PDB file of C-alpha atoms in Angstrom:
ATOM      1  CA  UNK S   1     121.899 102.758  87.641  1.00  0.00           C
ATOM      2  CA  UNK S   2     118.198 102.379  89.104  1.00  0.00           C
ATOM      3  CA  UNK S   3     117.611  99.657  90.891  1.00  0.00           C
ATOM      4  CA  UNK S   4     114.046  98.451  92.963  1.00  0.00           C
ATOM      5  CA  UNK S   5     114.512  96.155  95.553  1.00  0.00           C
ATOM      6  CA  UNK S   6     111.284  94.018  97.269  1.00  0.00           C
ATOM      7  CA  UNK S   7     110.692  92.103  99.928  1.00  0.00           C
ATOM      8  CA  UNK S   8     109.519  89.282 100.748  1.00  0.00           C
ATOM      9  CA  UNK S   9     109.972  87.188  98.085  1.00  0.00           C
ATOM     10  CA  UNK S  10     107.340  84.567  99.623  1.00  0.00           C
ATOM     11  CA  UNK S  11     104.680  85.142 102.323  1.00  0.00           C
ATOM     12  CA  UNK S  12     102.205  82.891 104.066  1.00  0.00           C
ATOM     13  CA  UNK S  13     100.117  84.704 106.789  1.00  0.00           C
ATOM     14  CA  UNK S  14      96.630  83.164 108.502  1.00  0.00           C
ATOM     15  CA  UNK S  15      93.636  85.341 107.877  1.00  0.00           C
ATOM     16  CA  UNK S  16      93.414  87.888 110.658  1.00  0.00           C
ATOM     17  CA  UNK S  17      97.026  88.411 110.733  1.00  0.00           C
ATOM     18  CA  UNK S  18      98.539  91.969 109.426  1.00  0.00           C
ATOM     19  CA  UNK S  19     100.999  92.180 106.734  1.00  0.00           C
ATOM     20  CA  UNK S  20     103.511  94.776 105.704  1.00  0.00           C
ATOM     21  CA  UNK S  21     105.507  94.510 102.302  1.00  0.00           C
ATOM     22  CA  UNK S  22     108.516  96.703 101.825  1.00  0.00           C
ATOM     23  CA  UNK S  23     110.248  98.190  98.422  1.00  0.00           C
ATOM     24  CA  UNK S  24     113.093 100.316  97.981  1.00  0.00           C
ATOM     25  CA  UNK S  25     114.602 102.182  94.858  1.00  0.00           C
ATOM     26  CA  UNK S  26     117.979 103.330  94.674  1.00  0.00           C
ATOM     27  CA  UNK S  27     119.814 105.079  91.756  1.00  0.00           C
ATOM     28  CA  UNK S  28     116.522 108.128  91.598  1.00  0.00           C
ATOM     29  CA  UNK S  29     114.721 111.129  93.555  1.00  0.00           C
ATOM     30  CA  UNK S  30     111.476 111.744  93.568  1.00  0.00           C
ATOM     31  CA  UNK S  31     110.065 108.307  91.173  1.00  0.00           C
ATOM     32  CA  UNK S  32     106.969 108.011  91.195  1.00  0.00           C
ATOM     33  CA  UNK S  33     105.867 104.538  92.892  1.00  0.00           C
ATOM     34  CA  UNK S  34     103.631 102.260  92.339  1.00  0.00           C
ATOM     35  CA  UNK S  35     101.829  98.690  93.929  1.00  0.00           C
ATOM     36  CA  UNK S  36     100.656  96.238  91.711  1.00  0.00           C
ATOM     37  CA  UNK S  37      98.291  93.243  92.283  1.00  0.00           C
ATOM     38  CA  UNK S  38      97.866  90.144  90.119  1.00  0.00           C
ATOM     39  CA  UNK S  39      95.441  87.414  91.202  1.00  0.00           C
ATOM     40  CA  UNK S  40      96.018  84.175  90.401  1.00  0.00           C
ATOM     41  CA  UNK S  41      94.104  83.736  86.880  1.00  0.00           C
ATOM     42  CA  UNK S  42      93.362  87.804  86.350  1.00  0.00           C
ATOM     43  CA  UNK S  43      95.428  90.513  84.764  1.00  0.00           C
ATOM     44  CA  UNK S  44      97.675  93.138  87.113  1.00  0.00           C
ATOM     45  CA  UNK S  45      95.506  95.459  88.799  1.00  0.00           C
ATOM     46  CA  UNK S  46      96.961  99.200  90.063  1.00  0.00           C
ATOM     47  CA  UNK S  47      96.519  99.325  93.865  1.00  0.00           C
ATOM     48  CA  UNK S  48      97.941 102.291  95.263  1.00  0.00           C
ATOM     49  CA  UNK S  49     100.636 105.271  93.611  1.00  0.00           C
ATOM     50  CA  UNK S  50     102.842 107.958  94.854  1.00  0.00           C
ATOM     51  CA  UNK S  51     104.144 111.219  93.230  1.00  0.00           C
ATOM     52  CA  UNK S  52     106.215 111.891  97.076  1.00  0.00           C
ATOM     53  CA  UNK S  53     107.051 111.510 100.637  1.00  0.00           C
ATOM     54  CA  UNK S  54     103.014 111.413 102.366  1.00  0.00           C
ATOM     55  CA  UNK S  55     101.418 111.520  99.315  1.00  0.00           C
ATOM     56  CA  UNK S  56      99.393 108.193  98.327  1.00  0.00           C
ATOM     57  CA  UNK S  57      96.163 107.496  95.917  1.00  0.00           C
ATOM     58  CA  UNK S  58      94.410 104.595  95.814  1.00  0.00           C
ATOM     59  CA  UNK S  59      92.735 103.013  92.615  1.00  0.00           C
ATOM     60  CA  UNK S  60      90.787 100.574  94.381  1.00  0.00           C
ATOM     61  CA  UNK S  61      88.871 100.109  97.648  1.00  0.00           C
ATOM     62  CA  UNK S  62      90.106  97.567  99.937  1.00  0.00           C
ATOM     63  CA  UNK S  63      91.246  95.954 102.463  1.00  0.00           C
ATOM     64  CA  UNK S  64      95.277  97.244 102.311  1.00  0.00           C
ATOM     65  CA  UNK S  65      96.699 100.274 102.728  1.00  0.00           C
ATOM     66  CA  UNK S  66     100.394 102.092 101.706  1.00  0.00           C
ATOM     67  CA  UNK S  67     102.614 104.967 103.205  1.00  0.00           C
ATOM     68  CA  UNK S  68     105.842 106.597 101.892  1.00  0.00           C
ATOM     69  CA  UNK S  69     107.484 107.559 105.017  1.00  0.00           C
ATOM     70  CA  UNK S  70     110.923 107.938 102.745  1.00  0.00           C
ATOM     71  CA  UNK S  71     111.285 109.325  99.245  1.00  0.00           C
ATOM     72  CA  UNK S  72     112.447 105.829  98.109  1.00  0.00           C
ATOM     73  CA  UNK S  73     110.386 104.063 100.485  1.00  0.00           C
ATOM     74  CA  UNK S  74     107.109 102.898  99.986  1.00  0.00           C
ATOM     75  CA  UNK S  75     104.768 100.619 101.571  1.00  0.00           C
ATOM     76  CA  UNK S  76     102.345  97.693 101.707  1.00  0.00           C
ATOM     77  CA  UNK S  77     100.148  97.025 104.764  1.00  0.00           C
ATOM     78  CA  UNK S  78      97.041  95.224 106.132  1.00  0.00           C
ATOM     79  CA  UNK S  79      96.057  95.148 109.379  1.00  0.00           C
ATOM     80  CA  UNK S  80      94.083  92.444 109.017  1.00  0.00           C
ATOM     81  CA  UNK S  81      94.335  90.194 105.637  1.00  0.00           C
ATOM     82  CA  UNK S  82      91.532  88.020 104.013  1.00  0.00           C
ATOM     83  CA  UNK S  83      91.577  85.091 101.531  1.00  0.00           C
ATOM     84  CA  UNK S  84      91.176  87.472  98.696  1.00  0.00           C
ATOM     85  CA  UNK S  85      94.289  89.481  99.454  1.00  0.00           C
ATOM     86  CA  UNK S  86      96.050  86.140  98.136  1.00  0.00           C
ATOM     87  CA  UNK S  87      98.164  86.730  94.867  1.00  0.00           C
ATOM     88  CA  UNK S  88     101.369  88.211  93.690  1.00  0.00           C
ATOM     89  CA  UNK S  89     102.269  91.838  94.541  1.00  0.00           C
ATOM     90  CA  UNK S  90     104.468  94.191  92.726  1.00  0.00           C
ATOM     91  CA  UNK S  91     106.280  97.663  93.650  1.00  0.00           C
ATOM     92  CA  UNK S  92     107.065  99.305  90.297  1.00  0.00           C
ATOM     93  CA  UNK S  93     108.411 102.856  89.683  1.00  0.00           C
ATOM     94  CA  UNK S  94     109.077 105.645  86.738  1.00  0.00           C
ATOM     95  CA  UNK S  95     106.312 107.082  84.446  1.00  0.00           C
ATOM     96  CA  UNK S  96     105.886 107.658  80.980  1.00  0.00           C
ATOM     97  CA  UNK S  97     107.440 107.891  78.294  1.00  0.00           C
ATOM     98  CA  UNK S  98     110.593 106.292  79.600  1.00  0.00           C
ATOM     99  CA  UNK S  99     108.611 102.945  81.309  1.00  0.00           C
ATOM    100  CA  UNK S 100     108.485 101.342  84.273  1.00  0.00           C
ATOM    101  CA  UNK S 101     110.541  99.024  86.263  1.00  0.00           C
ATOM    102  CA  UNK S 102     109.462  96.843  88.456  1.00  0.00           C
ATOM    103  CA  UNK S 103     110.435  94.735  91.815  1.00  0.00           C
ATOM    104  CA  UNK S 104     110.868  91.085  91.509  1.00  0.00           C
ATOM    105  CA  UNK S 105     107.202  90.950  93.464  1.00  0.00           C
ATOM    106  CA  UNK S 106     105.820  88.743  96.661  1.00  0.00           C
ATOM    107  CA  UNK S 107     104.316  85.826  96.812  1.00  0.00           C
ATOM    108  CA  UNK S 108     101.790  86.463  99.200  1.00  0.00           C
ATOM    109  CA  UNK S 109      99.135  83.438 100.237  1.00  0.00           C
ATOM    110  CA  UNK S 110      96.891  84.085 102.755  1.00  0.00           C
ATOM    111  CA  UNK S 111      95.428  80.641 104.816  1.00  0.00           C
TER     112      UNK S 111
ATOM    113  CA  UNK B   1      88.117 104.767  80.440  1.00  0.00           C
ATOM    114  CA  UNK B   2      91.027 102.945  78.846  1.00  0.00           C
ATOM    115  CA  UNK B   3      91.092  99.452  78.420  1.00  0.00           C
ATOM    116  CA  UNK B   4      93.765  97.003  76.510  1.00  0.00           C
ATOM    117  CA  UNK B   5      92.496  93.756  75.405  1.00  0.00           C
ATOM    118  CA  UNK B   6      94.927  90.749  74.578  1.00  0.00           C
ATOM    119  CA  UNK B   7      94.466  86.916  73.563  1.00  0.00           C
ATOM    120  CA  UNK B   8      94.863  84.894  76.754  1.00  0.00           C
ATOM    121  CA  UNK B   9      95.981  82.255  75.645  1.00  0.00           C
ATOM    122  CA  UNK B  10      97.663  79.728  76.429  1.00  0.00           C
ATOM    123  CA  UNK B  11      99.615  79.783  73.285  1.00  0.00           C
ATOM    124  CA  UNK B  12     101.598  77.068  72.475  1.00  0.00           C
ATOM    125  CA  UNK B  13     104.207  76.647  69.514  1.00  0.00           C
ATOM    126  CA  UNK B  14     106.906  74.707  68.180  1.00  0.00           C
ATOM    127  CA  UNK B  15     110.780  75.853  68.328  1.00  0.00           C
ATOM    128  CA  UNK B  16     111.517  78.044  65.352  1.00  0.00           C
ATOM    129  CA  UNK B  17     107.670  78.981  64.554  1.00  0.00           C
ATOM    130  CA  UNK B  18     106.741  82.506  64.305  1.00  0.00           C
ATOM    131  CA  UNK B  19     104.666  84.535  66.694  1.00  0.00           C
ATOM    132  CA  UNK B  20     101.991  87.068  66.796  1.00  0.00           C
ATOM    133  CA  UNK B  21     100.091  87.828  69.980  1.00  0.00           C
ATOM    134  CA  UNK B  22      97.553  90.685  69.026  1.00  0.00           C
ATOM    135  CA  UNK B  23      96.974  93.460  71.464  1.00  0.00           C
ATOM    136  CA  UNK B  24      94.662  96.519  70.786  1.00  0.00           C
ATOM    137  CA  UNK B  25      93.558  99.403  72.917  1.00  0.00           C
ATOM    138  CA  UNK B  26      91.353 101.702  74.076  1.00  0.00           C
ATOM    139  CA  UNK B  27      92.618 105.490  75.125  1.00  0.00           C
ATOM    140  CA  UNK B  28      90.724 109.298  75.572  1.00  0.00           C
ATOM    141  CA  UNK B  29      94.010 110.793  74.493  1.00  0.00           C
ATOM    142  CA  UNK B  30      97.750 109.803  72.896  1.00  0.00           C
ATOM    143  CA  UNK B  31      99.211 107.191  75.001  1.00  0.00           C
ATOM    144  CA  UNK B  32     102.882 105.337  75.729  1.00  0.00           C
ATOM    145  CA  UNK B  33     102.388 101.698  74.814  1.00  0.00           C
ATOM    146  CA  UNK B  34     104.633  98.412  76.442  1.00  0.00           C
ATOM    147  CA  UNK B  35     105.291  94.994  76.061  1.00  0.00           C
ATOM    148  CA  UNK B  36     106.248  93.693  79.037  1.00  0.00           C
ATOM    149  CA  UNK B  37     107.001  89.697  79.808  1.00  0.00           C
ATOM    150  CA  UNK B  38     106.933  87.633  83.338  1.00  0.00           C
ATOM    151  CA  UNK B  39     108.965  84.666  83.431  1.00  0.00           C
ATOM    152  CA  UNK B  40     107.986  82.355  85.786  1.00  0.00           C
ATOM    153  CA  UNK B  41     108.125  83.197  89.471  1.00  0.00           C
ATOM    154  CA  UNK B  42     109.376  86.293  88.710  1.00  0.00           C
ATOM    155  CA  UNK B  43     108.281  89.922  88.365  1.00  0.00           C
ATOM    156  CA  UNK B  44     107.670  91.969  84.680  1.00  0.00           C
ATOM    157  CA  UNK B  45     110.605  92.678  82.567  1.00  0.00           C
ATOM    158  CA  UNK B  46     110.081  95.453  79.822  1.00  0.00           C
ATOM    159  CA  UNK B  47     110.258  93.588  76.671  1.00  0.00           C
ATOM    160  CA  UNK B  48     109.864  97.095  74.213  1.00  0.00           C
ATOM    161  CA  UNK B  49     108.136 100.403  73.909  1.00  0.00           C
ATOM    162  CA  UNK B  50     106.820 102.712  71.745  1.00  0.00           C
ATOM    163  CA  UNK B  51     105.660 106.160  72.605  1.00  0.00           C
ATOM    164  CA  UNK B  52     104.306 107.851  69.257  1.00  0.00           C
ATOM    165  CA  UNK B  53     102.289 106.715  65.970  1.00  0.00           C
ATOM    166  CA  UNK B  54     104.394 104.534  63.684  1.00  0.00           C
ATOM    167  CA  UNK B  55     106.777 103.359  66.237  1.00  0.00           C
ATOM    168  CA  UNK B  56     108.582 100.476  66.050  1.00  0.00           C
ATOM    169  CA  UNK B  57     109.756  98.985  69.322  1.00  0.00           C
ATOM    170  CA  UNK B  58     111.962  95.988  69.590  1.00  0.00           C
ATOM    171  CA  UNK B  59     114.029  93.440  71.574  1.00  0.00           C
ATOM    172  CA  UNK B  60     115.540  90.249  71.872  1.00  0.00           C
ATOM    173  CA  UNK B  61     114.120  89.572  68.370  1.00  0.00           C
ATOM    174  CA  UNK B  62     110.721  90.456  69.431  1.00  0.00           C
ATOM    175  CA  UNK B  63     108.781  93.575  68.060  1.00  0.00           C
ATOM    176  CA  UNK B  64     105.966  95.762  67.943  1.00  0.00           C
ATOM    177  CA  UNK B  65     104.614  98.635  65.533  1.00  0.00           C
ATOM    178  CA  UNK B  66     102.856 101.431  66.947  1.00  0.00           C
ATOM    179  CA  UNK B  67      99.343 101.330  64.829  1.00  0.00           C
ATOM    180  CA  UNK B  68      97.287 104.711  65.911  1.00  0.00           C
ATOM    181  CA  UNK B  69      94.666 103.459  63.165  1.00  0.00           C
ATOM    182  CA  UNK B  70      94.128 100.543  64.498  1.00  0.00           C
ATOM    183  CA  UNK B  71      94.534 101.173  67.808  1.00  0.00           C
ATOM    184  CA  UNK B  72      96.863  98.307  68.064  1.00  0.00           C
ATOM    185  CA  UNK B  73     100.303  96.883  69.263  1.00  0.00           C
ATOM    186  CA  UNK B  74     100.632  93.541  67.905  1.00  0.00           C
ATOM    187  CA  UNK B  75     103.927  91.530  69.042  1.00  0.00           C
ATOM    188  CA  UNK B  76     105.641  89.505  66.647  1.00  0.00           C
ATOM    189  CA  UNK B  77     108.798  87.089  66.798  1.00  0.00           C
ATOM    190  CA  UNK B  78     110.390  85.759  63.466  1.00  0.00           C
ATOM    191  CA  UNK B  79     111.392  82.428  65.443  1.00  0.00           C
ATOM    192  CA  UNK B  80     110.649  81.657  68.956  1.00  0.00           C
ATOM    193  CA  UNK B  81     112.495  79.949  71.493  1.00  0.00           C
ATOM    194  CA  UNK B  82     111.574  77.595  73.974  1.00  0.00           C
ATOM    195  CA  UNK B  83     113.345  80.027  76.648  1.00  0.00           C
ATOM    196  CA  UNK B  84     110.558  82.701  75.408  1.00  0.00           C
ATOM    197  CA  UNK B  85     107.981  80.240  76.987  1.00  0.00           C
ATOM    198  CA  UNK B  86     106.613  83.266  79.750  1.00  0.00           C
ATOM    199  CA  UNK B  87     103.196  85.409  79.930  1.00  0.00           C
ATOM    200  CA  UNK B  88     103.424  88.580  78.071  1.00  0.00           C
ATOM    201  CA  UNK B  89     101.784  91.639  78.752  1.00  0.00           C
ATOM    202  CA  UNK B  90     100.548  94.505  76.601  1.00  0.00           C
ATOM    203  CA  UNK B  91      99.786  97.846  78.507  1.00  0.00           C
ATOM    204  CA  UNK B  92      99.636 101.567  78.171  1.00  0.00           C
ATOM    205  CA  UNK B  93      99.733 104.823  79.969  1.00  0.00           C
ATOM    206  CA  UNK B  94      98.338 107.862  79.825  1.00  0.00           C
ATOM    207  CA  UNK B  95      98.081 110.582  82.072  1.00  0.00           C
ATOM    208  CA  UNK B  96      95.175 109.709  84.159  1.00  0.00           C
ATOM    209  CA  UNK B  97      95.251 105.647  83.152  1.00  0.00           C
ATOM    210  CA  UNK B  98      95.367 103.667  86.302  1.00  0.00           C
ATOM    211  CA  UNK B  99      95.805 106.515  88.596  1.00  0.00           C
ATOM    212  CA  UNK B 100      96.732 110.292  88.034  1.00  0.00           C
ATOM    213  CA  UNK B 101     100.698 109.451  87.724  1.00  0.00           C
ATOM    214  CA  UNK B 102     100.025 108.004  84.720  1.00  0.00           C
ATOM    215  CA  UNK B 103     100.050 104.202  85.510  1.00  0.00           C
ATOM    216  CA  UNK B 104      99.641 101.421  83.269  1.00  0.00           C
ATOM    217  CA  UNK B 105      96.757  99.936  82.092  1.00  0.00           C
ATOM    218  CA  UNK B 106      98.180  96.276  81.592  1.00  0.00           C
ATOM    219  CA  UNK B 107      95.935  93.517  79.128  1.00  0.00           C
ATOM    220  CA  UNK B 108      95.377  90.136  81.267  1.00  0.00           C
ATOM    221  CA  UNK B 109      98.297  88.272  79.367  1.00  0.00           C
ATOM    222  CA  UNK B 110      98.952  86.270  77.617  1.00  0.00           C
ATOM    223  CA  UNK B 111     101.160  82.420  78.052  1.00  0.00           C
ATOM    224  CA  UNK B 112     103.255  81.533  75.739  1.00  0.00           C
ATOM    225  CA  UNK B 113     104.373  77.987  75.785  1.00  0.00           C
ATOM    226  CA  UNK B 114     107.243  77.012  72.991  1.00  0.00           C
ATOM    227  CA  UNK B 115     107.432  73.275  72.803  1.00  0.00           C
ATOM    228  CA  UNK B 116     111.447  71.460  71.483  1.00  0.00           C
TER     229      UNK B 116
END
């Protein structure tokens, strides 16, 4: 079966600081991958997706950026994080019709 | 460019009471809709799906018709439980919603508190 593994569970960095969040799938080739962002008080916003190895999009222009150096490898970075990168990040994978699974997500607070 | 719109709530309820949270959508073409729910401190689980017109999705006693008329995806819940208490989330995809692999377009959620 498919599984989606992410980590941390819980961050707290200082602003300036770089960050790097990691998620894994297992159990697939090829899923398409996903980062999800929900701030505290607003809905889940799509950061970044992948269809492959090298190959990333971004929905939304920002301070973070995200590389798939494996097929079931993807991502998360900063190299240097601000207050507003605060809130709770999510690796998902799959596609339609089937759905989407997601990671069990990362705290992240930024002081 | 597509858009789902949900009650925020919070909702709060009494054990046993029935549920509807509404959730209706905007889409250029024919799209995939979920329910998905976040219990606290954790990430989304998919609650139900439904991919075509007329659909009925359904879960854990929870469900959801696919209304192409309407454009909606109401959830409903004969009698809730105060381990349903969570933040639910209607969303949909589409190729070219929230990013070119067809992402999801997710509603802000809504919180569901069930009170004993």
């Amino acid at each position: 079966s498919q599984t989606i593994h992410q980590w941390p569970a819980t961050l707290v960095q200082p602003v300036g600081s770089p960050l790097s969040l990691e998620c894994t799938v297992e159990g697939t080739s090829n899923p398409n991958l996903y980062w999800y962002r929900q701030a505290a008080g607003r809905g889940l916003q799509l950061l970044f997706y992948s269809v492959g190895i090298g190959q990333i999009s971004s929905e939304v222009p920002q301070n973070l950026s995200a590389s798939r150096p494996q097929d079931r490898q993807f991502i998360l970075s900063s190299k240097k994080l601000l207050l507003s990168d605060s809130g709770f990040y999510l690796c998902a994978w799959g596609g339609r019709p089937y759905g989407y699974t997601f990671g069990s997500g990362t705290r992240l607070t930024v002081v | 460019g597509d858009s789902v719109t949900q009650m925020e709530g919070p909702v709060t309820l009494s054990e046993e009471a029935f549920l509807t949270i509404n959730c209706t959508y905007t889409a250029t073409g024919y799209p995939s809709l979920f329910w998905y729910v976040q219990y606290p401190g954790e990430g989304l689980q998919l609650l139900l799906k439904a991919t075509k017109a007329d659909d009925k999705g359904s879960n854990k006693g929870f469900e959801a018709t696919y209304r192409k008329e309407t454009t909606s995806f109401h959830l409903e819940k004969g009698s809730v439980q105060v381990s349903d208490s969570a933040v639910y989330f209607c969303a949909l995809s589409e190729i070219g919603s929230g990013g070119g692999a067809d992402g999801l377009t997710f509603g802000k959620g809504t919180h569901l508190i069930i009170q004993p």
